XYZ file of N, CA and C in Angstrom:
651
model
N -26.970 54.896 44.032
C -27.923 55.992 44.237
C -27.169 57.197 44.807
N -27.954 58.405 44.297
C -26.509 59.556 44.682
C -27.476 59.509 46.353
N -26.126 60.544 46.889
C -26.003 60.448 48.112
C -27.439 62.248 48.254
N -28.094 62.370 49.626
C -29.039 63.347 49.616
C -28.026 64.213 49.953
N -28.272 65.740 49.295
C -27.345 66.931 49.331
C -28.247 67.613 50.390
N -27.271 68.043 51.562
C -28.371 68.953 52.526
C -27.923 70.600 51.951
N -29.009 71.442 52.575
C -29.741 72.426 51.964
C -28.315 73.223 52.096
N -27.731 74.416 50.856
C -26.476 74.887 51.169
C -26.929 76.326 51.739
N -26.618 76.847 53.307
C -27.057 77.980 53.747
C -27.046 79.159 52.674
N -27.684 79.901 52.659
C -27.639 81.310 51.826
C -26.778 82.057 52.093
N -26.267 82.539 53.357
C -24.549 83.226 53.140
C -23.610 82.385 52.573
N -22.949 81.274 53.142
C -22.553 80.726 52.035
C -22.357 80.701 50.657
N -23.667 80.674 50.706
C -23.627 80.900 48.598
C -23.406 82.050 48.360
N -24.254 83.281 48.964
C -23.763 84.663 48.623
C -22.177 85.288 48.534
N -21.523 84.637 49.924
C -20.136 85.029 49.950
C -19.801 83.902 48.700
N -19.760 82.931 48.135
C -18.874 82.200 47.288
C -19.166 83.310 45.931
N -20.641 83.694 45.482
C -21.185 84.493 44.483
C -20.071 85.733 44.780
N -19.828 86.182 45.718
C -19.000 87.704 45.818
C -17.417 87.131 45.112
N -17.435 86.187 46.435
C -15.673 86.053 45.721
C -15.536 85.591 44.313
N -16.282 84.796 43.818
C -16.253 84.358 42.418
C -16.349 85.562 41.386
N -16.911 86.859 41.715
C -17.002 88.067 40.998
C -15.679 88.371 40.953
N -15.104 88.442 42.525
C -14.260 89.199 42.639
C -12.840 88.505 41.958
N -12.795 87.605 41.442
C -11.834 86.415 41.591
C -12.128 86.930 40.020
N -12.881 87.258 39.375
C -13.369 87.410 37.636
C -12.726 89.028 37.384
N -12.935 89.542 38.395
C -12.874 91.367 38.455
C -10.883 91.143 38.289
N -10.428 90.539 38.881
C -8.849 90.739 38.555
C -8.331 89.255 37.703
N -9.046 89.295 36.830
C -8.885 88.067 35.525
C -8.340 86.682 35.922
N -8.750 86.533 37.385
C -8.316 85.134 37.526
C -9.017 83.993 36.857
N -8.237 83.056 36.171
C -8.907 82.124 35.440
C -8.324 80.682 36.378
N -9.594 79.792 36.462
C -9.618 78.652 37.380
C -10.157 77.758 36.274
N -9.234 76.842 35.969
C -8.904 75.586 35.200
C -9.314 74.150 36.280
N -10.270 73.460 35.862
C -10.661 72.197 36.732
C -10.152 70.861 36.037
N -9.357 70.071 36.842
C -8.913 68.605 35.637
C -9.712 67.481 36.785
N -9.972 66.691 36.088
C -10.423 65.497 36.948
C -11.613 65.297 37.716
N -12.594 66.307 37.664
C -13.922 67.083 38.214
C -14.311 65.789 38.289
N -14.288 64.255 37.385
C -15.314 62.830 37.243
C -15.039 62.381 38.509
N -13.759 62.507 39.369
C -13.340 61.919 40.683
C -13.941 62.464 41.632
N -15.172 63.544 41.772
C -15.891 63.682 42.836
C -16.498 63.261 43.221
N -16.522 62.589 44.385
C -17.651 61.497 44.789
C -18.996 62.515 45.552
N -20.062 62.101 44.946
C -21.536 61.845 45.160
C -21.984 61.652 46.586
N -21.436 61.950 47.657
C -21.461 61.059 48.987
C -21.368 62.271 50.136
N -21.260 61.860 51.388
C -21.742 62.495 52.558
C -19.986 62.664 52.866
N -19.713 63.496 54.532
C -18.133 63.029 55.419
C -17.043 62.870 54.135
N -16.730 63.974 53.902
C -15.650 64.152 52.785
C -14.437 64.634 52.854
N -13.207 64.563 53.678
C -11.993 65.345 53.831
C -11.601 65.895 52.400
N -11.496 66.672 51.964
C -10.962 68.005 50.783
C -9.298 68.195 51.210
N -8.476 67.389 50.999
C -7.355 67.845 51.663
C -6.532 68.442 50.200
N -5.403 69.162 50.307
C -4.709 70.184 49.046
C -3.755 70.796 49.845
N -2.725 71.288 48.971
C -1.717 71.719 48.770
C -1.711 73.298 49.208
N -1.297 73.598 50.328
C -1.767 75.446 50.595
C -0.584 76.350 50.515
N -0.968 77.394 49.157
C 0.144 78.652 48.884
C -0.144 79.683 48.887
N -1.509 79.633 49.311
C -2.249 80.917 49.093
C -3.436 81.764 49.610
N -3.606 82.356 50.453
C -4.980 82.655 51.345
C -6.529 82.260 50.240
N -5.977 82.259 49.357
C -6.478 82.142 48.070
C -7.548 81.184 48.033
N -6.684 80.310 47.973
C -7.000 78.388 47.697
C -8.245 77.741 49.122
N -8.162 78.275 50.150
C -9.707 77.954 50.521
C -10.753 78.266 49.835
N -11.144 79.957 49.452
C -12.617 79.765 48.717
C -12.419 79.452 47.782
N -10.695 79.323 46.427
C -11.700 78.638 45.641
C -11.378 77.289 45.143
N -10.922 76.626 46.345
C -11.719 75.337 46.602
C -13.155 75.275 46.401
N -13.387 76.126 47.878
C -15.169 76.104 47.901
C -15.924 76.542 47.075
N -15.332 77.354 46.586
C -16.489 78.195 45.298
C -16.404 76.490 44.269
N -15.076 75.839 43.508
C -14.970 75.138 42.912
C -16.102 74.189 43.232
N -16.052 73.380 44.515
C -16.393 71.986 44.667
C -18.162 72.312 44.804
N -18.478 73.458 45.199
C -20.339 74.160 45.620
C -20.538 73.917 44.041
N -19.972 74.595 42.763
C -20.445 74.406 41.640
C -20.466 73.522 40.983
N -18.902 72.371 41.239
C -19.418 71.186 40.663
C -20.246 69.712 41.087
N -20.044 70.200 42.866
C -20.646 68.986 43.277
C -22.034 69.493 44.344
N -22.432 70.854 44.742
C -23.206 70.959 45.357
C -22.861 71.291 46.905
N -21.652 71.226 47.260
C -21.216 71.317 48.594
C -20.629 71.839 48.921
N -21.013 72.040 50.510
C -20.383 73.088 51.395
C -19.140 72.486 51.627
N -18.117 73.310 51.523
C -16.547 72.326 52.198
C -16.304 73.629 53.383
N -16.273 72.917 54.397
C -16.110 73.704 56.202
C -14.366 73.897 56.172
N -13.934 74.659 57.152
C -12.642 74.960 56.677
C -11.981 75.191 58.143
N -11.234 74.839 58.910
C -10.656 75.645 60.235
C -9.881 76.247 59.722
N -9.517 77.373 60.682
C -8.951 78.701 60.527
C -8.397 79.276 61.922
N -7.299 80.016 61.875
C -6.999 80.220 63.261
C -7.663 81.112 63.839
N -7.955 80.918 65.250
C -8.868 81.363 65.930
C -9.183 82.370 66.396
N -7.154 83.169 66.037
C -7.518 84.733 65.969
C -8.291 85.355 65.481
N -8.440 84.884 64.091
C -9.503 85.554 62.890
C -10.973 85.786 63.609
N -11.618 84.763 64.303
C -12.958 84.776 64.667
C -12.752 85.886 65.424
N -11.835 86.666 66.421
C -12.410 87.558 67.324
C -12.458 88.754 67.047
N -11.738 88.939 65.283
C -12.159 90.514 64.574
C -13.655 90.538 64.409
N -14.217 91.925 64.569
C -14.970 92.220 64.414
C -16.106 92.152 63.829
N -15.774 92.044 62.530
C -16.455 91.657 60.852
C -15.744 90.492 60.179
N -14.631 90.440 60.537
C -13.740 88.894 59.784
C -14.796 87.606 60.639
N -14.777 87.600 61.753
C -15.223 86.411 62.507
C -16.479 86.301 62.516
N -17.644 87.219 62.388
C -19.094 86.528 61.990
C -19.054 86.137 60.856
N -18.074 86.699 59.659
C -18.340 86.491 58.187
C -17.905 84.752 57.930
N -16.848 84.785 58.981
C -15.696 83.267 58.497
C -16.988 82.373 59.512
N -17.696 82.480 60.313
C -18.547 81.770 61.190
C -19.639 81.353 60.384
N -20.185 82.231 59.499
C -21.434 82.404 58.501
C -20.915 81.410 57.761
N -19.665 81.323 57.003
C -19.527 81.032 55.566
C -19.004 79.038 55.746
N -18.753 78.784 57.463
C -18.803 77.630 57.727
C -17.211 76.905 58.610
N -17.074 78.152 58.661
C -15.343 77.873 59.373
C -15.426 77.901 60.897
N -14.244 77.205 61.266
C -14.522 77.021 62.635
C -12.974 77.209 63.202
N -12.737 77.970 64.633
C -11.735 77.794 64.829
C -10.477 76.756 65.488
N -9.089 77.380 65.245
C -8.318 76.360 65.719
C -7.065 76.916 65.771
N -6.716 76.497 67.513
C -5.346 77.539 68.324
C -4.444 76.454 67.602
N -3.575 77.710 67.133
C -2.126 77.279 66.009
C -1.036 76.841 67.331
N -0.154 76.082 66.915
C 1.123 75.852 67.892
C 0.755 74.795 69.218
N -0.669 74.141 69.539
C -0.515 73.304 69.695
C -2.040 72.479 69.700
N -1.829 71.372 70.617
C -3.044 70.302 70.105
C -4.181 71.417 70.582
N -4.937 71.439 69.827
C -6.527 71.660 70.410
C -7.807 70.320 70.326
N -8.135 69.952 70.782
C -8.600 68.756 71.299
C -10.350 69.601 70.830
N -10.669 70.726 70.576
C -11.683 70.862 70.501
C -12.001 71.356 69.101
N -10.918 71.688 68.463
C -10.985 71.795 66.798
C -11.210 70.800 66.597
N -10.483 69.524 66.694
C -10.348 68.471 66.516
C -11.744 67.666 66.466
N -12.455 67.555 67.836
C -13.511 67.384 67.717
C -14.411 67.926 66.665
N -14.447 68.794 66.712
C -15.187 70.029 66.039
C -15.293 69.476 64.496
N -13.867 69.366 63.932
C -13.842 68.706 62.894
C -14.510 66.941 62.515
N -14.609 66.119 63.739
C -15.205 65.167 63.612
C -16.895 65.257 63.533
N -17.290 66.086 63.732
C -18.420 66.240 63.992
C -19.068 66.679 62.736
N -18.136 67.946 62.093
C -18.598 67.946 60.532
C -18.420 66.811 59.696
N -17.754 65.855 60.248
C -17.838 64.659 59.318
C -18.739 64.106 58.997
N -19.340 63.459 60.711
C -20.351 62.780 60.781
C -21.819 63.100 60.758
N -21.595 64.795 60.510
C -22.876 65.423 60.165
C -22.622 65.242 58.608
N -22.061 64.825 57.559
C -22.571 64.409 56.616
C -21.593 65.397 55.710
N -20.937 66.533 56.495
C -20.250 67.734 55.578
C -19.334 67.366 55.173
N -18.566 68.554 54.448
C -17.300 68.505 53.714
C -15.980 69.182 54.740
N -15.071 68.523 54.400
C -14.314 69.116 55.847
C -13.582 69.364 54.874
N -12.450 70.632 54.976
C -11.369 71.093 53.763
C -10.007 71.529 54.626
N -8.609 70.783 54.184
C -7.857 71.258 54.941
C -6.803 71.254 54.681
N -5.621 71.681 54.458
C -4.287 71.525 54.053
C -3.484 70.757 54.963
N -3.248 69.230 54.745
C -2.211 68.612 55.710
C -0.758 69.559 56.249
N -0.299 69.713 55.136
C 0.760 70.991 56.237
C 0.681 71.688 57.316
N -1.007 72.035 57.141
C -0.838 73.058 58.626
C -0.744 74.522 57.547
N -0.230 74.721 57.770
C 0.177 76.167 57.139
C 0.507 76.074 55.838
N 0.578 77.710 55.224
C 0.777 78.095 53.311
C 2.159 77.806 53.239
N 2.793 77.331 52.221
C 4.076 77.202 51.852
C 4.975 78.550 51.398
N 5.812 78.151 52.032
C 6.782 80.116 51.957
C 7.525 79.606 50.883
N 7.740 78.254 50.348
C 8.981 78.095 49.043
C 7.714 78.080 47.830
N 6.313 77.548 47.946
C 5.664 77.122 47.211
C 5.967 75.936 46.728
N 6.208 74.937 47.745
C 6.857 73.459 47.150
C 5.955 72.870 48.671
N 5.646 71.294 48.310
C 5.295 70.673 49.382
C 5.962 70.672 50.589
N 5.244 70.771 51.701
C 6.061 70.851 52.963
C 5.869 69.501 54.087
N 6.515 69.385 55.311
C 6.021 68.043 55.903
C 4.464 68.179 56.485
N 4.362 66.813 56.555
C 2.224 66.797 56.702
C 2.395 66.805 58.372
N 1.292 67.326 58.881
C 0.725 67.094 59.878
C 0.131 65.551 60.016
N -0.057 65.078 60.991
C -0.678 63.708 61.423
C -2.657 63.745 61.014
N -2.959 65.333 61.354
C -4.362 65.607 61.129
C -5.355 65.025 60.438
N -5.017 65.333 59.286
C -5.701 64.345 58.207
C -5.869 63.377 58.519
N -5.049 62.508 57.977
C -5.241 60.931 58.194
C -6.288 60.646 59.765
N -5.497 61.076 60.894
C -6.009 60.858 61.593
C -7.868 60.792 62.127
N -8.066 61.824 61.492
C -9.238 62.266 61.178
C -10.142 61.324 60.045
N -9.331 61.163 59.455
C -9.779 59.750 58.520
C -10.144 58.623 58.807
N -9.235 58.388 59.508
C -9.283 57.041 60.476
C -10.509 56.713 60.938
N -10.000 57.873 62.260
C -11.096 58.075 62.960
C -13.103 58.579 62.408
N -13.103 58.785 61.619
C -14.149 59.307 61.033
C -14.914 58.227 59.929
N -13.761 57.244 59.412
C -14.062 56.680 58.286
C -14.478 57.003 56.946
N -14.197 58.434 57.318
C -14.446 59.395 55.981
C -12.921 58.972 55.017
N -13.455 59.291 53.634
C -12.717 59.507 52.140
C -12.106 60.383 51.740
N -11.107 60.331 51.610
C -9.906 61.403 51.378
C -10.037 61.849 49.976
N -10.080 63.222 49.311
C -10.084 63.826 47.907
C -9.124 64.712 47.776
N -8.057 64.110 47.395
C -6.862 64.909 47.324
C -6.755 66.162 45.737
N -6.314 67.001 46.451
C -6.919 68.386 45.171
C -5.156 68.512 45.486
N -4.826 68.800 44.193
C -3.371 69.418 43.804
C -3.810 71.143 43.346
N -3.322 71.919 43.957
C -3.343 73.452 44.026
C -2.443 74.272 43.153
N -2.492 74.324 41.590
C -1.096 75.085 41.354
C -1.732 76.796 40.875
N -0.753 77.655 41.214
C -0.928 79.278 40.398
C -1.565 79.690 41.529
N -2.057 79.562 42.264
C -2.682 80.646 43.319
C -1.424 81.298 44.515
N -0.405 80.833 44.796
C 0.654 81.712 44.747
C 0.924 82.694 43.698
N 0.748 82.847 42.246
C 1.329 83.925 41.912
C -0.219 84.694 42.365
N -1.656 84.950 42.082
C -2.881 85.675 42.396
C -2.484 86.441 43.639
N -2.153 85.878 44.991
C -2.088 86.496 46.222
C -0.829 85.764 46.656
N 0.655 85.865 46.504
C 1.680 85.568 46.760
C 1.574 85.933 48.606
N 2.531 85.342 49.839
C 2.196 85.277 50.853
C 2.889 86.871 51.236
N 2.653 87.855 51.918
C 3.081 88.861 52.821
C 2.539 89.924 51.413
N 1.928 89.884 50.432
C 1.815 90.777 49.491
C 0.444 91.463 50.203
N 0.446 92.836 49.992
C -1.333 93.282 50.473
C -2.230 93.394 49.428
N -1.830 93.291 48.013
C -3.489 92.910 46.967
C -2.563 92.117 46.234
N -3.986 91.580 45.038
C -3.639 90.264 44.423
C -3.477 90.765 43.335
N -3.067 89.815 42.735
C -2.053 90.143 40.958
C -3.406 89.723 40.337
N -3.419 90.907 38.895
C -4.498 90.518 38.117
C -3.695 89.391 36.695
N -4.869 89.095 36.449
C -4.887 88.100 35.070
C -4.085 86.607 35.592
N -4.486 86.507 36.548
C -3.102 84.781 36.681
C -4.202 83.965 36.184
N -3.302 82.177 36.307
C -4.314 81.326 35.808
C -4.152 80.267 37.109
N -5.059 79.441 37.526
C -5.070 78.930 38.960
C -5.568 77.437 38.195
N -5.202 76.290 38.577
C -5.060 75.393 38.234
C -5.840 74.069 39.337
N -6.683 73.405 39.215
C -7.105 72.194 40.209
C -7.051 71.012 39.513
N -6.477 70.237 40.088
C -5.959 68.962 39.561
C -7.047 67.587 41.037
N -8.181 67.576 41.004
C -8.539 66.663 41.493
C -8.338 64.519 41.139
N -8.038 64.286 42.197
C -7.441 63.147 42.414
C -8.369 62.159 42.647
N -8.324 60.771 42.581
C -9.198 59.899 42.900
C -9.741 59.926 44.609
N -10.973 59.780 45.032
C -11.013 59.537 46.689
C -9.564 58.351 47.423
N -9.383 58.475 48.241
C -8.452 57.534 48.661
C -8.908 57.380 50.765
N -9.484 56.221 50.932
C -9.620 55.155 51.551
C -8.808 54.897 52.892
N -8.460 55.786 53.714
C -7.347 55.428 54.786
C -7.651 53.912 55.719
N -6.982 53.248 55.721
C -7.653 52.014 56.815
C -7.311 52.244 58.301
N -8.069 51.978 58.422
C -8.210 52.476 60.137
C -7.198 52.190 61.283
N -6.883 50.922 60.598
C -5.406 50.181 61.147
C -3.837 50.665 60.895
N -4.038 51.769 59.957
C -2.780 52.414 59.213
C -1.937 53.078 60.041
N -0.665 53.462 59.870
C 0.315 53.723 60.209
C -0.057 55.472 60.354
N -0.386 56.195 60.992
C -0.327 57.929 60.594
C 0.645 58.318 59.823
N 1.766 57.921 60.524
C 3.054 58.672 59.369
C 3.102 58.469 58.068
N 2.623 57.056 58.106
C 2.830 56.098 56.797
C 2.053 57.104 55.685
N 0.748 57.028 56.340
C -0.654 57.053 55.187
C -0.587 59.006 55.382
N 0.479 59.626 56.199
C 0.476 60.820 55.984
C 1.303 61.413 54.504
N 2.631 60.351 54.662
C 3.513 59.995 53.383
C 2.621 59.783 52.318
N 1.958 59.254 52.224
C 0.542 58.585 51.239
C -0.115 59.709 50.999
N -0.378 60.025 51.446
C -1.440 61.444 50.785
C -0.569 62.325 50.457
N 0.450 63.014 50.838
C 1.486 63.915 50.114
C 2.082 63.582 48.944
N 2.145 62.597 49.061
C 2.639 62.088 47.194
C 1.400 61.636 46.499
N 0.130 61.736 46.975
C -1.431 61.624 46.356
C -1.306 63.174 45.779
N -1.179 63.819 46.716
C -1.385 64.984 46.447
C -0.269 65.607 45.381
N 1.112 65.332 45.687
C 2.470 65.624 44.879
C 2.095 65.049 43.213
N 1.256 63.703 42.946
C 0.945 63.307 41.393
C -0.318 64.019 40.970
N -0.381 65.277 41.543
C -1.212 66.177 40.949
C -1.020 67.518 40.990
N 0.275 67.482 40.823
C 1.236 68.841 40.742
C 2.094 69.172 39.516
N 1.996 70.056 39.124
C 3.753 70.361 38.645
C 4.916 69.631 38.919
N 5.514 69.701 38.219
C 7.153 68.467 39.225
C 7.447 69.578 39.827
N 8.041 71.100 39.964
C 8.429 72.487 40.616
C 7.743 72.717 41.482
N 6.441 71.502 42.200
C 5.544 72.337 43.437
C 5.865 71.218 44.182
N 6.579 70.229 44.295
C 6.496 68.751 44.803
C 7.859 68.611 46.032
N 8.695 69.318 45.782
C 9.507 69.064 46.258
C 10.172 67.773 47.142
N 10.382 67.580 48.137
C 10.933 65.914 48.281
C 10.218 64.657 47.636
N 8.487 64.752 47.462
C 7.729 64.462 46.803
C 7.627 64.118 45.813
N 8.777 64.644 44.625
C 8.970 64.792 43.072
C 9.168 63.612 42.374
């Protein structure tokens, strides 16, 4: 029986409706492979490959159209205290989180969208890739897995580095952006972090390019 979809706020949808224009207005074309591997279900980690300021909304724009859902996103916490950036990123479902070391209350924060039933979305790295090749994982994920008993949906990210390449100030028109969704994958609670962090980077690496994978390859 499918799982009950709770109601998706109206900013939300409006901002995904803007960027999806805007994402059409400079000919970006978004290619979906594997869309059958979305699971139907509540507490969802969205974890992927990050090259691009890009690749959060359209994740979210992606996964709202094919599966109905909000995917929540942390973001560093500077962002929330601009002016107009931080009600908009607050509205649209993001939450913050101090870069450089543990925050114990992102963290939480993030468990909580689990077990409220949401989509949590996050790049194990930590940060966008400056080579555009896989980089080492954070413990986050998994951990969060563990702990949560939530299902891992590993999304492989390719072409949204060339759209908004990193330190560039506008985005390149006509690219083609690529999602390679992966089967859910199951962390056991008893698992190794490092181990099952290794595990999802090469989940994530067999849904790449061999040129985005790097040690991974």
């Amino acid at each position: 029986m499918a799982a009950a979809r709770p109601r998706l706020p109206l900013v939300f949808r409006a901002l995904n409706r803007l960027m999806w224009l805007g994402l059409r207005l400079i000919g970006t074309r978004v290619v979906v492979e594997g869309a059958e591997h979305i699971p139907d279900a509540p507490g969802v980690i969205v974890a992927f490959n990050h090259l691009s300021i890009t690749d959060p909304p359209i994740v979210s724009i992606t996964l709202e159209r094919l599966a109905g859902r909000r995917v929540r996103f942390m973001a560093k916490a500077e962002a929330f205290e601009q002016p107009v950036v931080g009600p908009l990123m607050a509205a649209y479902g993001g939450f913050p989180v101090r870069r450089g070391r543990a925050d114990r209350e992102a963290y939480r924060a993030a468990l909580e969208v689990l077990r409220a039933g949401e989509w949590l979305g996050l790049a194990p790295e930590g940060t966008r890739s400056r080579t555009g090749t896989l980089g080492e994982p954070k413990p986050g994920a998994v951990l969060l897995a563990m702990r949560a008993g939530a299902p891992v949906l590993p999304i492989g990210v390719a072409g949204t580095e060339q759209v908004w390449p990193v330190g560039r100030r506008l985005p390149r028109f006509g690219q083609r952006v690529t999602l390679r969704i992966g089967e859910p994958w199951l962390v056991e609670r008893s698992a190794d972090a490092e181990a099952a962090s290794e595990e999802l980077m090469r989940r994530i690496a067999a849904l790449l390019p061999a040129h985005y994978r790097g040690r991974y390859g």
